[in-house]
Coordinates of C-alpha atoms and ligand atoms in Angstrom, one line a residue:
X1 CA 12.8 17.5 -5.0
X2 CA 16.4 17.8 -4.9
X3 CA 16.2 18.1 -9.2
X4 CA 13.6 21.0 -8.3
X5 CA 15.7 22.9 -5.7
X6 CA 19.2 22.3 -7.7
X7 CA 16.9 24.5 -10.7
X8 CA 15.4 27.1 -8.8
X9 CA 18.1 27.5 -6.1
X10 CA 21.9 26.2 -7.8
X11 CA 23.6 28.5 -4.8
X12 CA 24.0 27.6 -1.3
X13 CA 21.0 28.4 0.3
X14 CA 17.3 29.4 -0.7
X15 CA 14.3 30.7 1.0
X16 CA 10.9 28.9 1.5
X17 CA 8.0 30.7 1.7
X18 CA 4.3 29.0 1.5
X19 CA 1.2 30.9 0.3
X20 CA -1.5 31.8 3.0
X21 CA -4.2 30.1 1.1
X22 CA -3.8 26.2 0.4
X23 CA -6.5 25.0 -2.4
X24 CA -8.7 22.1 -1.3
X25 CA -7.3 19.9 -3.4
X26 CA -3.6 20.5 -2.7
X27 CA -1.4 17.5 -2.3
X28 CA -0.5 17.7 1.4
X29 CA 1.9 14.9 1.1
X30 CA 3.8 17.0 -1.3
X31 CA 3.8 20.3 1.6
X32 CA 4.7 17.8 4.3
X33 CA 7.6 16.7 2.2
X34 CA 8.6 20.8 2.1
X35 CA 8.2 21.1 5.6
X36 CA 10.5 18.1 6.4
X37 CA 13.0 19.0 4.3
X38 CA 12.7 23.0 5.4
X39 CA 13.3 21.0 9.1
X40 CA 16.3 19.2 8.4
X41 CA 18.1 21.7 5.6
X42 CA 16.3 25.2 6.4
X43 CA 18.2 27.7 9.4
X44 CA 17.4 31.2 9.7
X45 CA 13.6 31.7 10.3
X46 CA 13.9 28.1 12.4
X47 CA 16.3 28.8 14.3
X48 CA 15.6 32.5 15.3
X49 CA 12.1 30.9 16.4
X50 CA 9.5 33.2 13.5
X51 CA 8.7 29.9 12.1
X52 CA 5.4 29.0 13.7
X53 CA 3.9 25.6 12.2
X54 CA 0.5 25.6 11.5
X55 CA -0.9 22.1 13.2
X56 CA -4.2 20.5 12.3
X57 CA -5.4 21.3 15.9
X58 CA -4.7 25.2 15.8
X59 CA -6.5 25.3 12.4
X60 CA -9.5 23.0 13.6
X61 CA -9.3 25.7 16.5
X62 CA -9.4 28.4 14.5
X63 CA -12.3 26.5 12.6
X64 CA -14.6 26.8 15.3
X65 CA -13.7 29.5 16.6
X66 CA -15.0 31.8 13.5
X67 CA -17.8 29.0 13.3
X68 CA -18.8 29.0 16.8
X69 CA -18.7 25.5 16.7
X70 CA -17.1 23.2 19.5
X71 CA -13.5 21.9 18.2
X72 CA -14.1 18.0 17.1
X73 CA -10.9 17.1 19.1
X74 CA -12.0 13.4 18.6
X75 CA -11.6 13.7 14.7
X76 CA -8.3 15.5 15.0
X77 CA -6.3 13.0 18.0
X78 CA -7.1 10.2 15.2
X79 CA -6.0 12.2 12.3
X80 CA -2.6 13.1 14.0
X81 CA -2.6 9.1 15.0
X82 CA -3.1 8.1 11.4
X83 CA -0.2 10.7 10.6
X84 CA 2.2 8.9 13.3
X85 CA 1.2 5.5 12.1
X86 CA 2.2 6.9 8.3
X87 CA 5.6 8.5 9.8
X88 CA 6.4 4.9 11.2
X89 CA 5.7 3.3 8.0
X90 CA 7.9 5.9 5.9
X91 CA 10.8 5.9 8.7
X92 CA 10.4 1.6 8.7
X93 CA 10.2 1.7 12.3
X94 CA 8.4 -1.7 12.9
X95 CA 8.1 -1.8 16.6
X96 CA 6.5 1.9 17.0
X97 CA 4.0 1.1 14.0
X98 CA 3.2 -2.1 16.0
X99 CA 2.5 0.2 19.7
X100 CA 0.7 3.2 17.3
X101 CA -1.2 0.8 15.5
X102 CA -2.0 -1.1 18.8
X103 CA -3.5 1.8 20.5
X104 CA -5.7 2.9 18.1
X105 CA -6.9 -0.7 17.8
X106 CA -7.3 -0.2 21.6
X107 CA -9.5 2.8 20.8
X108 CA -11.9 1.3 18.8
X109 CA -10.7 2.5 15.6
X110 CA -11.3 0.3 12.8
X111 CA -8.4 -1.8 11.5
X112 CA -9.4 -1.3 7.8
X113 CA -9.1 2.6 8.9
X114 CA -5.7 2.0 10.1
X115 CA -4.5 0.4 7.1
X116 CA -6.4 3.0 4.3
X117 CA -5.9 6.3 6.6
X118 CA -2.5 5.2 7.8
X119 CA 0.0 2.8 6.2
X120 CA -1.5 3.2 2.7
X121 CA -0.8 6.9 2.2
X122 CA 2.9 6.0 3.8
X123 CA 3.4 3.8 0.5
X124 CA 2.0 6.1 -2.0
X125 CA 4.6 8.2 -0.4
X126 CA 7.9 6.1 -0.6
X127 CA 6.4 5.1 -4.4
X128 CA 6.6 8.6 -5.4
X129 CA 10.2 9.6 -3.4
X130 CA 11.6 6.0 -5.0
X131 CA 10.7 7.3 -8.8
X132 CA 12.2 10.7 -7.8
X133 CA 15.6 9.7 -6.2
X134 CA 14.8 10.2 -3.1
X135 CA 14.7 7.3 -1.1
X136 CA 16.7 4.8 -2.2
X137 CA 15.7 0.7 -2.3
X138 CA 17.2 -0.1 1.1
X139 CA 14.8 2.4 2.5
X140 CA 12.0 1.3 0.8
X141 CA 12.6 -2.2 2.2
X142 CA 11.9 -1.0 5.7
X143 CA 9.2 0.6 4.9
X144 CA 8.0 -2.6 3.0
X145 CA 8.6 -4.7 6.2
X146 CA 7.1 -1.9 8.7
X147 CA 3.9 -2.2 6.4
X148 CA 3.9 -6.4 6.5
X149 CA 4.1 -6.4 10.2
X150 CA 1.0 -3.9 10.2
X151 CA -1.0 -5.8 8.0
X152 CA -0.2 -9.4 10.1
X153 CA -1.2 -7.2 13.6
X154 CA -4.5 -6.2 11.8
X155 CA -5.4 -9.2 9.9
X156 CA -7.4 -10.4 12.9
X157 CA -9.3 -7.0 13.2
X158 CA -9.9 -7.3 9.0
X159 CA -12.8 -10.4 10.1
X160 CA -15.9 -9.6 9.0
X161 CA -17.7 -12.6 11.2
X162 CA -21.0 -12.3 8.9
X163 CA -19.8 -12.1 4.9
X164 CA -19.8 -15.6 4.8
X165 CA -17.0 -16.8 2.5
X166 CA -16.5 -20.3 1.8
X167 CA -14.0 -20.7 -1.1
X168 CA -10.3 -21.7 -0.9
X169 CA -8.1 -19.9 -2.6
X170 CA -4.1 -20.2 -3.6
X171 CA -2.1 -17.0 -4.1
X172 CA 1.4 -15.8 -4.8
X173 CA 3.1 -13.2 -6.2
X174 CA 4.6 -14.5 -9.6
X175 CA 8.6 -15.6 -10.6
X176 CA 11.1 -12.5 -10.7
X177 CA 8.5 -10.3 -8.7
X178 CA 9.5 -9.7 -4.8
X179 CA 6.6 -7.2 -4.5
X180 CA 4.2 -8.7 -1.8
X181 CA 2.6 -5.8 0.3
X182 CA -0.1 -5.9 -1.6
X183 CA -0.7 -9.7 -2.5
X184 CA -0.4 -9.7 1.6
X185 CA -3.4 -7.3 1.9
X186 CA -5.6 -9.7 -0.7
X187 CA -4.4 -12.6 1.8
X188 CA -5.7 -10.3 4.6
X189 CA -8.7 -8.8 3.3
X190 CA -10.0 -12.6 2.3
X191 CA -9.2 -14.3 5.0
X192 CA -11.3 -11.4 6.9
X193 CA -14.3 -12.6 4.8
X194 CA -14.2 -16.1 5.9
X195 CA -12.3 -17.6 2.8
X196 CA -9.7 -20.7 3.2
X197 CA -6.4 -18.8 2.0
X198 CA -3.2 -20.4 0.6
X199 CA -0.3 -17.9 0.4
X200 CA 2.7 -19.3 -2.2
X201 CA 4.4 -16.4 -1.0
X202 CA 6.7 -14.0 -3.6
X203 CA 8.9 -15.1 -6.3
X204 CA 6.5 -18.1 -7.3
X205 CA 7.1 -20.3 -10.5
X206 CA 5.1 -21.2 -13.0
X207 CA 5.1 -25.1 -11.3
X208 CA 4.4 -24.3 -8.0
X209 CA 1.3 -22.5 -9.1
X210 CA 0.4 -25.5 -11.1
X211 CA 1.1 -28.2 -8.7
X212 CA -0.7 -26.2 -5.8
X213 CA -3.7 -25.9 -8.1
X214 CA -3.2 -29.7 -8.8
X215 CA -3.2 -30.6 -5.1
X216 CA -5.0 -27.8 -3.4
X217 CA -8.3 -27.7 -5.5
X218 CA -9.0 -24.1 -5.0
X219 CA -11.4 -22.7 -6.2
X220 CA -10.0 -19.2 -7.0
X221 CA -6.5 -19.0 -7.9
X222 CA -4.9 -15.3 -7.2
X223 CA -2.1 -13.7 -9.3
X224 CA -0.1 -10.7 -8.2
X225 CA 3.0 -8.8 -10.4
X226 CA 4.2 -5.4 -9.3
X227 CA 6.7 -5.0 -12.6
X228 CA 6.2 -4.7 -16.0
X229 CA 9.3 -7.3 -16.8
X230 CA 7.3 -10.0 -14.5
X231 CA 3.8 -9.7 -15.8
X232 CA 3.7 -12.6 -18.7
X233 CA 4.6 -14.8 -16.1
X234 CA 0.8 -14.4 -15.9
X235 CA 0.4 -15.5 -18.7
X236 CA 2.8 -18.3 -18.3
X237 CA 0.7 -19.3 -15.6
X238 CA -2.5 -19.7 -17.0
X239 CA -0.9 -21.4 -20.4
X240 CA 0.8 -24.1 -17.7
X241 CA -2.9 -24.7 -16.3
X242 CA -4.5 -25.1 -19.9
X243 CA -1.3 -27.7 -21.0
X244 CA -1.7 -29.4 -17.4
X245 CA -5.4 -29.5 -18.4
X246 CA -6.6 -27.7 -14.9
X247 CA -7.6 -24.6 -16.2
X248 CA -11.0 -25.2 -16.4
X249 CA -10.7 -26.1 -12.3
X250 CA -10.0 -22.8 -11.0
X251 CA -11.0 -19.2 -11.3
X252 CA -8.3 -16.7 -12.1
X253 CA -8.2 -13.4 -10.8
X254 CA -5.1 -10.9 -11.4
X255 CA -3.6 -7.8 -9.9
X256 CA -1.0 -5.4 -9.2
X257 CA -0.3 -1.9 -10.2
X258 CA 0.7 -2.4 -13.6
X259 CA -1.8 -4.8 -14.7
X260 CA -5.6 -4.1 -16.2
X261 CA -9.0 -5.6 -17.4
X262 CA -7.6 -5.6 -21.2
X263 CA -4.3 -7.4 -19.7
X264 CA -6.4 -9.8 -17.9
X265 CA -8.7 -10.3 -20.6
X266 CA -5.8 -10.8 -23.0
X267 CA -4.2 -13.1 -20.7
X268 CA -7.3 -15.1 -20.5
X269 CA -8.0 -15.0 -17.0
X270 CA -11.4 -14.6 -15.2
X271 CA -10.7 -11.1 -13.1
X272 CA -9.2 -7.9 -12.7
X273 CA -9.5 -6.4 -9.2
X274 CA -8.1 -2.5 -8.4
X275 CA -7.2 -3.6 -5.3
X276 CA -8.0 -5.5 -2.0
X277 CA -11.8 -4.7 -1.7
X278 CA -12.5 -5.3 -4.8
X279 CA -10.3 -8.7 -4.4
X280 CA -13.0 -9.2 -2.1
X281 CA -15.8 -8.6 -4.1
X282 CA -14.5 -10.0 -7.5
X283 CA -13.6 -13.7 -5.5
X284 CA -17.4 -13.2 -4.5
X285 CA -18.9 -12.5 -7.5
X286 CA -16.7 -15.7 -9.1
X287 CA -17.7 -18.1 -6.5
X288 CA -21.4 -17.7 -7.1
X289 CA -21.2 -18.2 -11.1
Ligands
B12_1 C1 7.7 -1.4 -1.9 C2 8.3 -1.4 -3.3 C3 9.5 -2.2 -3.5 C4 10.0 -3.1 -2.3 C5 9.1 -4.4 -2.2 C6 9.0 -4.9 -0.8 C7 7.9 -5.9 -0.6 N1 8.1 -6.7 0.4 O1 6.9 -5.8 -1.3 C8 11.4 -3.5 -2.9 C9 12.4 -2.5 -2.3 C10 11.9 -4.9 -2.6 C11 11.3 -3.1 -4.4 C12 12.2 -3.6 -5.3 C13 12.1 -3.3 -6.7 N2 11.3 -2.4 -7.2 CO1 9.7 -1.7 -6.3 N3 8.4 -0.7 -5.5 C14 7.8 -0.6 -4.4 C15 6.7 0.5 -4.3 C16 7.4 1.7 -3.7 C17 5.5 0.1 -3.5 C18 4.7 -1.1 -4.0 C19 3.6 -1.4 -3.0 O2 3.8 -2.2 -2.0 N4 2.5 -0.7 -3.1 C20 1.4 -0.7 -2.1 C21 0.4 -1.9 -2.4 C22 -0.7 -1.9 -1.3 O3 -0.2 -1.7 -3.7 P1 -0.2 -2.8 -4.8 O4 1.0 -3.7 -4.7 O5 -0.5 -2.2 -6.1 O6 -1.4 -3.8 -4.4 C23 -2.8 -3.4 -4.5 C24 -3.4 -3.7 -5.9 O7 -2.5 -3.6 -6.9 C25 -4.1 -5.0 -5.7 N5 -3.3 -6.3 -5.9 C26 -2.0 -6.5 -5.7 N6 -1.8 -7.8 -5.9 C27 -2.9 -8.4 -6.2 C28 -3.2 -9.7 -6.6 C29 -4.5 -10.1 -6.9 C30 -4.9 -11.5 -7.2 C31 -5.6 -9.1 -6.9 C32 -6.9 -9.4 -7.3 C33 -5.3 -7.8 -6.6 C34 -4.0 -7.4 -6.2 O8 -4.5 -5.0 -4.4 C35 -3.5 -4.4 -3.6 C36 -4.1 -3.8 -2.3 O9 -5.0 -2.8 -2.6 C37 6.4 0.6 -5.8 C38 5.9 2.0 -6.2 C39 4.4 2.2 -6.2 N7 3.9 3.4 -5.9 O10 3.7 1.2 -6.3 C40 7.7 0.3 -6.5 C41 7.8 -0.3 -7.9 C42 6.7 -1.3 -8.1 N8 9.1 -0.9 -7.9 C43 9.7 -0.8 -9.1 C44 11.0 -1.3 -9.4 C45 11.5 -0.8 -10.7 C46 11.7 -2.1 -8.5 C47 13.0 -2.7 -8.7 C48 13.2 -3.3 -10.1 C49 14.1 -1.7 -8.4 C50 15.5 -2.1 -8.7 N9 16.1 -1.3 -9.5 O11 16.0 -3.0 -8.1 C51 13.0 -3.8 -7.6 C52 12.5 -5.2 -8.2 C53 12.7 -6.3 -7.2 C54 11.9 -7.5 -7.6 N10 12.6 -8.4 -8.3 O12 10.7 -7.6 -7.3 C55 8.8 0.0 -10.0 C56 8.2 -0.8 -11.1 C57 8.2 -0.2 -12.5 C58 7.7 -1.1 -13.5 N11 7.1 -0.4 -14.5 O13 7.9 -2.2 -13.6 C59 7.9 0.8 -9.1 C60 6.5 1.1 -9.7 C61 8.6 2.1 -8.6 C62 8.8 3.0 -9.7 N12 7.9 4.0 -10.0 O14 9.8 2.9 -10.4 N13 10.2 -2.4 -4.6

């Protein structure tokens, strides 16, 4: 952004203007982004008061009003809620996203809701602001702790008393990797299910993995590895378990945004899994073969 508005704008001061017609499939992250930095940097229309934001409720309004239509105020207090509990996750406020998530919890809104209509989009977010200079790693930190305490209030609500699973498994993120938001929401999403889960935590070595498949028996073991330079430690992994003879004891199953089936496949492990559903579904399908 600041790349984009050093091009189009080098002088002091530029003018924003935003068409009248947004395209269904606009990016509203990206026109958020505009409109917060329009609030913090922009002056003149602000400030003499023309500048007239547009919220979800007056267009919902407006909606029904050429519909005829009764407003569905329900749908749009959540919405904005979800949009406070993203706002808490960007800004790394970790008590508010604890009260926001909390009441909406309180509502009867569904915890998986909270954490795919909420948090989620708040690290797609930071992702994109960290590759473009914008945020810088100690921000992304607080965001990244925001989003664990979120996940560890909602873990409880994730239960899904019925589904029935019955299989231990041992996790961790592997050595040189300190990614672990989403190794947490595996943890989470399995331990909803029913399964035994054993989290190694972040930064794991090659013999910790071993020896807790040596003494823990599980029957799925789960790696996670956020960066390309940490990935072959997947690898390492499952080489360690066919030297230490164990690898025929456990199931492997991989993820993490830069892995894939072909990497999985190449590395000789069992599964690939997208993300923490199909974590879910993948640990299933594994346990009944
Ligand atoms: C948060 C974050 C951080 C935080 C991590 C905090 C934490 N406690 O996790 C901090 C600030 C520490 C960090 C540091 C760094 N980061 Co970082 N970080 C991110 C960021 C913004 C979000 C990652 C995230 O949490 N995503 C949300 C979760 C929910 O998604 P996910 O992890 O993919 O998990 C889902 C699936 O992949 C799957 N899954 C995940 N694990 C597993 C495991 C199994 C078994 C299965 C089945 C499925 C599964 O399910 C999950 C849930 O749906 C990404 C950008 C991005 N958009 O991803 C960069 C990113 C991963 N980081 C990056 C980099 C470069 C770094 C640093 C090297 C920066 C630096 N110069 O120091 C350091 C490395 C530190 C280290 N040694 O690990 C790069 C990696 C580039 C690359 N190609 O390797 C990225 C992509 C940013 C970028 N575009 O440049 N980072």
């Amino acid at each position: 952004m600041d790349q984009f508005f050093e091009a189009v704008a080098p002088g002091t001061r530029f003018v924003a203007s935003i068409g009248d017609t947004t395209p269904p499939n606009a990016d509203f992250s990206r026109l958020e982004y505009i409109g917060e930095r329009i609030a913090k940097e922009g002056s003149l229309p602000l400030s003499a008061g023309a500048y007239r934001p547009v919220s979800a409720e007056t267009l919902e309004q407006a909606r029904a009003a050429a519909t005829g239509e009764a407003p569905a105020e329900q749908t749009l207090v959540v919405e904005e809620a979800f949009a406070r509990i993203t706002e808490d996750v960007l800004e790394g406020d970790e008590e508010q996203i604890l009260e926001d998530a909390q009441a909406l919890l309180d509502q009867g809104i569904s915890a998986s809701d909270i954490l795919n209509k909420g948090m989620l989009p708040a690290m797609d977010l930071i992702g994109t602001r960290f590759t473009d200079g914008t945020v810088f790693i100690p921000e992304v930190l607080l965001s990244a702790r925001a989003m664990n305490e979120g996940i560890t209030l909602l873990e409880p609500h994730l239960v899904d008393a019925g589904a029935g699973g019955t299989g231990k498994v041992v996790i961790g993120t592997v050595l040189g990797d300190l990614h672990d938001i989403g190794k947490n929401m595996v943890v989470s999403m399995l331990k909803g299910v029913g399964h035994q889960v054993i989290d190694l935590g972040a930064n794991v070595e090659v013999e910790q993995f071993i020896d807790a498949v040596r003494d823990e028996k599980p029957d799925v073991l789960g790696l996670s590895a956020l960066l390309t330079t940490t990935m072959p430690q997947i690898k390492d992994v499952i080489e360690g378990l066919e030297k230490t003879q164990l690898r025929h004891t456990v199931k492997i199953i991989i993820g993490g945004a830069p892995v894939n089936q072909k990497f999985a496949d190449d590395a000789g492990a069992d599964g690939y899994a997208q993300d923490a559903g199909d974590a879910v579904a993948l640990t299933k399908k594994l346990l009944a073969t």
